[in-house]
Short mmCIF file of N, CA, C and O and ligand atoms in Angstrom, two decimals:
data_model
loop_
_atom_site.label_atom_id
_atom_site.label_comp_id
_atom_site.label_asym_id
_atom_site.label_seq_id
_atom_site.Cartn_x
_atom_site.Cartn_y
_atom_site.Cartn_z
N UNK O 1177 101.05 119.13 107.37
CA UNK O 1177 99.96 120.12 107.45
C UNK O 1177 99.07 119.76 108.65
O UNK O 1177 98.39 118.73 108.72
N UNK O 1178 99.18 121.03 109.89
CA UNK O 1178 98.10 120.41 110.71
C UNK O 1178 96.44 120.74 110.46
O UNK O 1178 95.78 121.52 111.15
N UNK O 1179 96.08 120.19 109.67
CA UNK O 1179 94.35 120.73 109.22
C UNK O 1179 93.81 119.01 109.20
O UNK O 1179 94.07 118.07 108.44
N UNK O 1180 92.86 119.14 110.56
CA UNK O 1180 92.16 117.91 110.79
C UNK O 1180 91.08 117.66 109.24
O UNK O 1180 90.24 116.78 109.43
N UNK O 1181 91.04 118.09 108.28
CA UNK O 1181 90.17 117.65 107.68
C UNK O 1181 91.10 117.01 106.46
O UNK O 1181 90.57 116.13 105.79
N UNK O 1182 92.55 117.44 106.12
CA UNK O 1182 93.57 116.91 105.91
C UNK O 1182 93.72 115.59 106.36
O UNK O 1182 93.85 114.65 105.57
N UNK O 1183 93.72 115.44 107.59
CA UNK O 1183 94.24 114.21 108.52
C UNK O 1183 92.90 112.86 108.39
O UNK O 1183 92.97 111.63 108.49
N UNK O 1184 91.55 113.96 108.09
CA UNK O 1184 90.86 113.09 107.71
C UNK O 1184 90.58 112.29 106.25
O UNK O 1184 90.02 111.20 106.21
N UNK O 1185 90.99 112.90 105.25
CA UNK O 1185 91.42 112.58 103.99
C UNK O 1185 92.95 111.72 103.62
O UNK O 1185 93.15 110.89 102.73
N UNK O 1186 93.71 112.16 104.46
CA UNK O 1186 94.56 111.04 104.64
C UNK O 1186 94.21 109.30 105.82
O UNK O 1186 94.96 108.43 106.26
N UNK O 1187 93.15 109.47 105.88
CA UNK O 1187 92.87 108.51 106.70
C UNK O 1187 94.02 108.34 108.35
O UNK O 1187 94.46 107.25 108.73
N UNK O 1188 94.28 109.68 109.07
CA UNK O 1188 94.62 109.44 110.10
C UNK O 1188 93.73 109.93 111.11
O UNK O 1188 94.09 110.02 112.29
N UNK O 1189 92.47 110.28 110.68
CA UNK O 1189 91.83 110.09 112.37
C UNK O 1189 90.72 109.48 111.26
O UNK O 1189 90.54 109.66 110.06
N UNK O 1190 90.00 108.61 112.41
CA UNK O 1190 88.85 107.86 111.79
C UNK O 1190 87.75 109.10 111.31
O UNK O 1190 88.05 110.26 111.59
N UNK O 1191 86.63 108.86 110.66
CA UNK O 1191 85.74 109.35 110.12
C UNK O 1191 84.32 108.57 109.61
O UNK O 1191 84.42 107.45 109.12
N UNK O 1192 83.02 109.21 109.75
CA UNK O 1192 82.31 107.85 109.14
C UNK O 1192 81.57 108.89 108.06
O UNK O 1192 80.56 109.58 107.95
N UNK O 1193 83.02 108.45 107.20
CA UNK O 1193 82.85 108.83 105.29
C UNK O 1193 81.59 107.61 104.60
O UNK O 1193 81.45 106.39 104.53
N UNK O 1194 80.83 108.94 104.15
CA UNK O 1194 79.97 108.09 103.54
C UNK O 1194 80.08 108.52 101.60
O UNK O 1194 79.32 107.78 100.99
N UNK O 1195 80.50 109.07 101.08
CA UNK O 1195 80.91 109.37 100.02
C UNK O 1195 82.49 109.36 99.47
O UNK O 1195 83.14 109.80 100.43
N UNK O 1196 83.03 109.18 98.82
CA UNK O 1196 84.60 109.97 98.32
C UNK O 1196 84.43 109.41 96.91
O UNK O 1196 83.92 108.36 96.50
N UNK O 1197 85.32 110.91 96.00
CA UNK O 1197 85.25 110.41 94.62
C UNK O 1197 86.72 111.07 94.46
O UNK O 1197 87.33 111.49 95.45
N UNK O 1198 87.31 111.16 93.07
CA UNK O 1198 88.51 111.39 93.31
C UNK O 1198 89.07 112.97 93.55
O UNK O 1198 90.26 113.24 93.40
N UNK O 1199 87.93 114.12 93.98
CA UNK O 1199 88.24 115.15 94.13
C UNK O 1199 87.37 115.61 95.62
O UNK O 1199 87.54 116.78 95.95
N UNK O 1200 86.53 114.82 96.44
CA UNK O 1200 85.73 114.98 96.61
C UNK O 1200 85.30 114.21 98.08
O UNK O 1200 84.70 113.33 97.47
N UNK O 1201 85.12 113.83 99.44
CA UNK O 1201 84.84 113.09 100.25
C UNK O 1201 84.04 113.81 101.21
O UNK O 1201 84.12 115.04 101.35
N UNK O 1202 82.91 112.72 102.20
CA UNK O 1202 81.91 113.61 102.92
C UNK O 1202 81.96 112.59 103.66
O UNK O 1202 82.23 111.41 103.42
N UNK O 1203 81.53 113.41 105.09
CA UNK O 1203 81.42 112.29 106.56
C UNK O 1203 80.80 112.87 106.91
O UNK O 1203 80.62 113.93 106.30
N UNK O 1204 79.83 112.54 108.43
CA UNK O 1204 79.24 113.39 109.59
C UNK O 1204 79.86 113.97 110.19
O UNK O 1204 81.00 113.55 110.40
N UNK O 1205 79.57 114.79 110.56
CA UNK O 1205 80.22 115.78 111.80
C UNK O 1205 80.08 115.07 112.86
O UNK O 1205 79.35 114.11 113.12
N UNK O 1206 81.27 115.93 113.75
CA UNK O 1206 81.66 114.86 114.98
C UNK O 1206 80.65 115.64 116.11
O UNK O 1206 80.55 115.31 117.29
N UNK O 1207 79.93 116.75 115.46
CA UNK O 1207 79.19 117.00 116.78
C UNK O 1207 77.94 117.89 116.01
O UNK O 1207 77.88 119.10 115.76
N UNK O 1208 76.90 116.72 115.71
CA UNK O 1208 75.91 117.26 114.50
C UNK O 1208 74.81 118.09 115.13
O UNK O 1208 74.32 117.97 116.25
N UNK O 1209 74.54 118.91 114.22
CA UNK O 1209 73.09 120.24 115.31
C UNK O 1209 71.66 120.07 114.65
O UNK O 1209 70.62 120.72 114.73
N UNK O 1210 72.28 118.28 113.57
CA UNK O 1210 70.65 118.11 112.94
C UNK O 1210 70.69 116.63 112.79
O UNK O 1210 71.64 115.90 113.08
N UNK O 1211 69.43 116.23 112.24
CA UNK O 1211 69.30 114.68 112.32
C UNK O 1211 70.31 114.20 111.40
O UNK O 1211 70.99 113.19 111.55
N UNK O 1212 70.37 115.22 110.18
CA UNK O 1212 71.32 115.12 109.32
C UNK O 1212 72.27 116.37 109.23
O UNK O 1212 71.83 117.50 109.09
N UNK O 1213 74.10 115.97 109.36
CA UNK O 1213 74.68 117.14 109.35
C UNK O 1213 76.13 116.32 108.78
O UNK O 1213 76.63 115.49 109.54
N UNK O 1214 76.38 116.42 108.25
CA UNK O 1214 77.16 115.74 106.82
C UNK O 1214 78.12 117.33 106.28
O UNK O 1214 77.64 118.38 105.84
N UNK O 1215 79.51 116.98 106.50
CA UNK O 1215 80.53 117.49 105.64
C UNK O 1215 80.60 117.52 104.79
O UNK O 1215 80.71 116.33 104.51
N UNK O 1216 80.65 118.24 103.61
CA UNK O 1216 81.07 117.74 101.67
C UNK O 1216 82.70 118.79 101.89
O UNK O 1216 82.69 120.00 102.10
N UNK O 1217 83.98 117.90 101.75
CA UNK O 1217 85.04 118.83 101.55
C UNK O 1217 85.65 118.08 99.90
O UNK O 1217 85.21 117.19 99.17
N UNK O 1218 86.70 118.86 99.87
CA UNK O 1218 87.34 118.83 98.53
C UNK O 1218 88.55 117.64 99.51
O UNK O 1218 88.54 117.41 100.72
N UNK O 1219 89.39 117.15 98.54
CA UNK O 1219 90.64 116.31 98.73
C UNK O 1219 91.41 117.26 99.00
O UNK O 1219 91.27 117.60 100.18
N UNK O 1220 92.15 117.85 98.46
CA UNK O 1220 92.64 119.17 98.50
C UNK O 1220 92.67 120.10 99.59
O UNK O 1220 91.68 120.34 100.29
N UNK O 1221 93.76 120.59 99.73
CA UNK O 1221 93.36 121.85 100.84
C UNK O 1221 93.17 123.33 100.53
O UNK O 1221 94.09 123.90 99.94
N UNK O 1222 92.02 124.05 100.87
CA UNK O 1222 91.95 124.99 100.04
C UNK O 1222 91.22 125.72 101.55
O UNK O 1222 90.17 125.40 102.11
N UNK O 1223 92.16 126.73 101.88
CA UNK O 1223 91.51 127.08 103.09
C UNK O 1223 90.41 127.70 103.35
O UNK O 1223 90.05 127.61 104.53
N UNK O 1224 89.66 128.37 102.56
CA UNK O 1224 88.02 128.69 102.25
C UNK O 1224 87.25 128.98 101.05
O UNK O 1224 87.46 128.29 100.05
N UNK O 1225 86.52 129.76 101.01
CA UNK O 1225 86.14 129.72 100.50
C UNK O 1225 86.70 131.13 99.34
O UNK O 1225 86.55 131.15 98.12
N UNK O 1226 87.19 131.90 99.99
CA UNK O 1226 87.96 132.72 99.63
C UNK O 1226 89.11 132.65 99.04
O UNK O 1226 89.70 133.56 98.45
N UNK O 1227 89.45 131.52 99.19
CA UNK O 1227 90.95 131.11 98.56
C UNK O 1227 90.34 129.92 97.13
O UNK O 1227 90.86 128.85 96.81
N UNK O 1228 89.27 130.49 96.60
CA UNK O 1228 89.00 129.50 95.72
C UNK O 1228 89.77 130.33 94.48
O UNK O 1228 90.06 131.52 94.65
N UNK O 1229 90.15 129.51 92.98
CA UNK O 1229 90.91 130.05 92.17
C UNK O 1229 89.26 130.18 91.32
O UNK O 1229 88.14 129.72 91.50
N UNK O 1230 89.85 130.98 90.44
CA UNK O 1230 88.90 130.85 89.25
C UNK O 1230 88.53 128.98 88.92
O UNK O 1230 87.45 128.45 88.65
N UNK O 1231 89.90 128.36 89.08
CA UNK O 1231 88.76 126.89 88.12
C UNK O 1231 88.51 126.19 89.46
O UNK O 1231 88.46 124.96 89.54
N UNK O 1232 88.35 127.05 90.58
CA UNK O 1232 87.66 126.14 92.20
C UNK O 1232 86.67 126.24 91.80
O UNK O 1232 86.19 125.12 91.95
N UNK O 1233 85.66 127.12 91.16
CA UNK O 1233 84.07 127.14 90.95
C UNK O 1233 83.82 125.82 90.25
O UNK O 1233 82.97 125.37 91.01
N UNK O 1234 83.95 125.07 89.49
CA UNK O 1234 83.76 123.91 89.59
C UNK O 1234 83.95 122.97 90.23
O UNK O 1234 83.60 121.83 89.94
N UNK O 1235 84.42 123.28 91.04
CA UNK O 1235 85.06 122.03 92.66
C UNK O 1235 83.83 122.42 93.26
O UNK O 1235 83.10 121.53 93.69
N UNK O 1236 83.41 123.90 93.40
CA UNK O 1236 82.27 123.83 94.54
C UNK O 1236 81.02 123.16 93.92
O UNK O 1236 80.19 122.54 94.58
N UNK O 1237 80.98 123.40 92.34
CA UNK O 1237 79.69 122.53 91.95
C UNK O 1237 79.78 121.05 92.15
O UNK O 1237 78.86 120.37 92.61
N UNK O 1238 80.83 120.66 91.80
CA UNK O 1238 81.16 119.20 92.35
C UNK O 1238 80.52 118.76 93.96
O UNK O 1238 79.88 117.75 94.25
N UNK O 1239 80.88 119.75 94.73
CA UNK O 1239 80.57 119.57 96.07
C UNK O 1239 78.68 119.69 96.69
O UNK O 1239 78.07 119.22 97.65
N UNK O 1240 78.32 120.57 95.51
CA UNK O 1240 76.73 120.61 95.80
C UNK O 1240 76.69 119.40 94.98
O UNK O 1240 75.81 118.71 95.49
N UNK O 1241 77.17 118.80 94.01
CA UNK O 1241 76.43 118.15 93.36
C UNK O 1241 76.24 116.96 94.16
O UNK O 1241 75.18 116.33 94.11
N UNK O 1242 77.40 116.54 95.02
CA UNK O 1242 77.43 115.78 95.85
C UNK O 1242 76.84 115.66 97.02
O UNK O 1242 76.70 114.57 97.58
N UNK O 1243 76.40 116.87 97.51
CA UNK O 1243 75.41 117.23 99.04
C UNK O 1243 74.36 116.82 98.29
O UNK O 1243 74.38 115.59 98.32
N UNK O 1244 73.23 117.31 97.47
CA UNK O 1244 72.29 116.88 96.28
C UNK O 1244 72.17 115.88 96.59
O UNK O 1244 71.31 115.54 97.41
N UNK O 1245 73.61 114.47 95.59
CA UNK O 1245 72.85 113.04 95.94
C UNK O 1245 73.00 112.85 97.55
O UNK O 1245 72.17 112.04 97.98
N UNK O 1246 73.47 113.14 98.09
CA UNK O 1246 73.69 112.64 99.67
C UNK O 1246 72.25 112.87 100.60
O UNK O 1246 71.75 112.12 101.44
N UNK O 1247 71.79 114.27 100.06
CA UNK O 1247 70.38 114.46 100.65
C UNK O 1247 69.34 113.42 100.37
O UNK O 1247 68.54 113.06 101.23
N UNK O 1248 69.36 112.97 99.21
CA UNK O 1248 68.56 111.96 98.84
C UNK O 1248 69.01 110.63 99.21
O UNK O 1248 68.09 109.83 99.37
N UNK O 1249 70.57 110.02 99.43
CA UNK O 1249 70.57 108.98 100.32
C UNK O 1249 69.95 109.27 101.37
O UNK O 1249 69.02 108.50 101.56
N UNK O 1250 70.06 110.11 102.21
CA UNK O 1250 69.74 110.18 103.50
C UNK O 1250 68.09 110.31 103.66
O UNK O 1250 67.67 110.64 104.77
N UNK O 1251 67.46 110.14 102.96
CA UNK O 1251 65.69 110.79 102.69
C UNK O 1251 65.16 112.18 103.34
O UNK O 1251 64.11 112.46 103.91
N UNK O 1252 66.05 112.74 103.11
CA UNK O 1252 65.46 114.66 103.64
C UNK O 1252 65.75 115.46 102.54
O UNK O 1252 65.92 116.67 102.60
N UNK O 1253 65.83 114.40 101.01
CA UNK O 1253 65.57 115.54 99.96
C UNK O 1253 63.98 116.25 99.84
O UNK O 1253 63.78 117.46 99.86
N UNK O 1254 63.07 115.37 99.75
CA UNK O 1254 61.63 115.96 99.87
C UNK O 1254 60.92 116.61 100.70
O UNK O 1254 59.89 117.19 100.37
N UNK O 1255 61.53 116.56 102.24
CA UNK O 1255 61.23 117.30 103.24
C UNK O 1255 62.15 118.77 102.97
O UNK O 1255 61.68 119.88 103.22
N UNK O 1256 63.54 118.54 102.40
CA UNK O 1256 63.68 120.15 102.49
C UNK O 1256 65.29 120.08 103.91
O UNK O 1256 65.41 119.79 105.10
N UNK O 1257 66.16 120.52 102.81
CA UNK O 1257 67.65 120.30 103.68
C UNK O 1257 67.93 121.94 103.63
O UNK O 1257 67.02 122.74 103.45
N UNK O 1258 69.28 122.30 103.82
CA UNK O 1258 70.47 123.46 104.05
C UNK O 1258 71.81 123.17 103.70
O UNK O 1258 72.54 122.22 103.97
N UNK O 1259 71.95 124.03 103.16
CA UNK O 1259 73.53 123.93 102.48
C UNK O 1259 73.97 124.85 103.08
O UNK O 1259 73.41 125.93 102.93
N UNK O 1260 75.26 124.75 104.08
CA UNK O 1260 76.23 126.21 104.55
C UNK O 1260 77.55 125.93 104.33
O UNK O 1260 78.20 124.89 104.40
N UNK O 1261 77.87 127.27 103.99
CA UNK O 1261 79.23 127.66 103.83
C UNK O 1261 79.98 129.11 104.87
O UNK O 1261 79.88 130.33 104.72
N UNK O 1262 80.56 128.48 105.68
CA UNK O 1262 80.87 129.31 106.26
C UNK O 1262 82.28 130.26 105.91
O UNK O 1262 82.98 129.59 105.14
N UNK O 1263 82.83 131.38 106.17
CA UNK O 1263 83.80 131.81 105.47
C UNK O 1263 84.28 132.88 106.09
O UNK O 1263 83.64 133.93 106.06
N UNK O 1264 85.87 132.76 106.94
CA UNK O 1264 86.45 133.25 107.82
C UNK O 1264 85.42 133.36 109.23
O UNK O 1264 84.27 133.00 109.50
N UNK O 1265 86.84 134.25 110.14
CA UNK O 1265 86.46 134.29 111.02
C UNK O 1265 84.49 134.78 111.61
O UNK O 1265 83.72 134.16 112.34
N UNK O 1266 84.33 136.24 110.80
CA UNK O 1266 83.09 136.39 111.38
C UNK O 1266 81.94 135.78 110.75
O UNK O 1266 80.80 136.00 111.16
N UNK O 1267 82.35 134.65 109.27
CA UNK O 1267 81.71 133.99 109.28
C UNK O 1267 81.11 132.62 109.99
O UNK O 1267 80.03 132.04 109.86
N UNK O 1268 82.41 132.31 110.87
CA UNK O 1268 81.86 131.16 111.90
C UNK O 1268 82.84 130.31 111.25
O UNK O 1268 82.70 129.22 111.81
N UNK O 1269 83.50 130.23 110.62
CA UNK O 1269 84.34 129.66 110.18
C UNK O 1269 85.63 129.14 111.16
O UNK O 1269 86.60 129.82 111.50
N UNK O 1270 85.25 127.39 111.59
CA UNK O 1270 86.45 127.29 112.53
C UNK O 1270 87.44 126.38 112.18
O UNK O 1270 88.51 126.36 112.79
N UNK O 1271 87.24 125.74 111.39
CA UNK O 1271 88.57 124.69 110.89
C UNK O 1271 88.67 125.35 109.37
O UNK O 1271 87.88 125.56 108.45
N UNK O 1272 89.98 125.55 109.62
CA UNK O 1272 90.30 126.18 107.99
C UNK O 1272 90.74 125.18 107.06
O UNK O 1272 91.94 124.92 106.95
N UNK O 1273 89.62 124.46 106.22
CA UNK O 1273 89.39 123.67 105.06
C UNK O 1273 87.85 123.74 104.77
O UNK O 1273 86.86 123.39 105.42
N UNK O 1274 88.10 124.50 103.14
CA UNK O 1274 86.72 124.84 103.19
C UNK O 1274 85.87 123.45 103.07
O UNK O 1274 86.37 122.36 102.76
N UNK O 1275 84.54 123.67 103.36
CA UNK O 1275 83.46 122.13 103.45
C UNK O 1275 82.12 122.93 103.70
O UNK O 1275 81.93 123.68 104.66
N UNK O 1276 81.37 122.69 102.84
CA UNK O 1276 79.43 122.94 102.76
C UNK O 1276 79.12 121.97 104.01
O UNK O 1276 79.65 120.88 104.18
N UNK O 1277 78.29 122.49 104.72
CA UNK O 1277 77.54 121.58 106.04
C UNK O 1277 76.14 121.57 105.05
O UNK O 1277 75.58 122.46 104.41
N UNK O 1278 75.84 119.90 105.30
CA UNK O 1278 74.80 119.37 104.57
C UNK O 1278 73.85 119.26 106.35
O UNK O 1278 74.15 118.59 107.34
N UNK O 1279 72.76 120.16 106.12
CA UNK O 1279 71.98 120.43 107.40
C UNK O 1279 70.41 119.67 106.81
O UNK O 1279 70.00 120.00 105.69
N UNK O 1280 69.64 118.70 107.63
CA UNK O 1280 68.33 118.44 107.53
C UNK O 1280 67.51 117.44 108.46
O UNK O 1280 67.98 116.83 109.42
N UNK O 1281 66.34 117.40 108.04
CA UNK O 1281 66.10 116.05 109.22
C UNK O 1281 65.55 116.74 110.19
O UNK O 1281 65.59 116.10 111.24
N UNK O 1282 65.20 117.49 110.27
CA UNK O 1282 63.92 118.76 111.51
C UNK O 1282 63.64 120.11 110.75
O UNK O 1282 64.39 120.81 110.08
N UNK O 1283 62.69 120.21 111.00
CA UNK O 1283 62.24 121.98 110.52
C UNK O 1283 63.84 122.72 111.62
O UNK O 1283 64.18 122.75 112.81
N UNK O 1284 64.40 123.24 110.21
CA UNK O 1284 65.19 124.68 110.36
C UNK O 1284 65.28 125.72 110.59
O UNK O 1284 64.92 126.44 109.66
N UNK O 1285 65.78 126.49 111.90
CA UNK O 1285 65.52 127.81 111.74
C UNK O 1285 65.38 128.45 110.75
O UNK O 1285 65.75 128.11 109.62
N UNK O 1286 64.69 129.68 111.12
CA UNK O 1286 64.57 130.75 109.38
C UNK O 1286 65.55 131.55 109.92
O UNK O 1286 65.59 132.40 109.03
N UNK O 1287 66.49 131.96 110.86
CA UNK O 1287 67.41 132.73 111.06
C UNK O 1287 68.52 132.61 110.70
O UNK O 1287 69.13 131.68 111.23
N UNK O 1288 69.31 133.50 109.62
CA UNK O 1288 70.50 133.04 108.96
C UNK O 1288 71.66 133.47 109.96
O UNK O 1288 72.81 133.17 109.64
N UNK O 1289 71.48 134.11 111.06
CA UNK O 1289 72.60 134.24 111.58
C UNK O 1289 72.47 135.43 112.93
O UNK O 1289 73.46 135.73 113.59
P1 5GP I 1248 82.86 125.41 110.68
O1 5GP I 1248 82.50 126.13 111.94
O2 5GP I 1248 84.33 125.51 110.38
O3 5GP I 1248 81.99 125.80 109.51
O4 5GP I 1248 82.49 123.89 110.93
C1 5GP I 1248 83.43 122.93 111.31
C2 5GP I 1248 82.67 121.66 111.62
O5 5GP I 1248 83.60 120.59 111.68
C3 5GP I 1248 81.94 121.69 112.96
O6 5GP I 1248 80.54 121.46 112.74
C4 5GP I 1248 82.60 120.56 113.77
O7 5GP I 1248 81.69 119.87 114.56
C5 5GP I 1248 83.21 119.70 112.67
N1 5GP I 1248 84.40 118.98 113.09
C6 5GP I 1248 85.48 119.51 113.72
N2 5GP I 1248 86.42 118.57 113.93
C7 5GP I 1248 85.93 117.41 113.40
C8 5GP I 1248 86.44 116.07 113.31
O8 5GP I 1248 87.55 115.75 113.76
N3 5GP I 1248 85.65 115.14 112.73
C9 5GP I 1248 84.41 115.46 112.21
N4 5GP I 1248 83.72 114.47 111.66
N5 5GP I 1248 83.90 116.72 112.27
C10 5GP I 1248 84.65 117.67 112.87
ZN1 ZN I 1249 93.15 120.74 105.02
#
């Protein structure tokens, strides 16, 4: 499977994973647009968000639940983070494996898009 976020869950390109549980792993982005900008993907390949099954809705709660504690490792739970999900093409969607961008760490635009 060529899907770099695959390759990153198999441990063939490095990553600086700061979470993994057994459904579940998060790293920084390799090219972050905030003080904090943190991946939450599934193990699994599930190419968006659109391709979730009926029992994926608990994978995605898994995945906030996990951005959640991660905001608070990182200390920009009390200041106030962003959760995105992007989804297909005109959603901005460019590597097809879905993953929430954990955004914080500066006042945020108010523009969703
Ligand atoms: P999308 O536009 O699909 O929602 O976001 C994909 C994100 O993945 C981008 O923010 C991009 O910087 C990040 N990304 C792409 N390739 C890699 C990689 O090899 N390693 C890491 N850590 N992040 C990546
Ligand atoms: Zn994948």
């Amino acid at each position: 499977m060529d899907c770099v976020f695959c390759k990153i869950v198999a441990g063939e390109i490095p990553a600086d994973i700061l979470y993994q549980d057994e459904g579940v792993i998060a790293f920084r982005d390799i090219n972050p647009v905030a003080p904090t900008h943190l991946l939450i993907i599934p193990r699994k390949h599930v190419p968006s968000l659109a391709h979730l099954s009926e029992a994926g809705t608990s994978l995605i709660g898994d995945m906030v639940k996990v951005a959640n504690q991660l905001a608070k490792m990182e200390g920009i739970a009390e200041g106030g983070y962003r959760l995105v999900i992007n989804c297909g093409k005109q959603g901005g969607q460019l590597v097809p494996h879905l993953h929430i961008h954990l955004l914080g760490g500066r006042q945020l635009s108010a523009a969703l898009g």
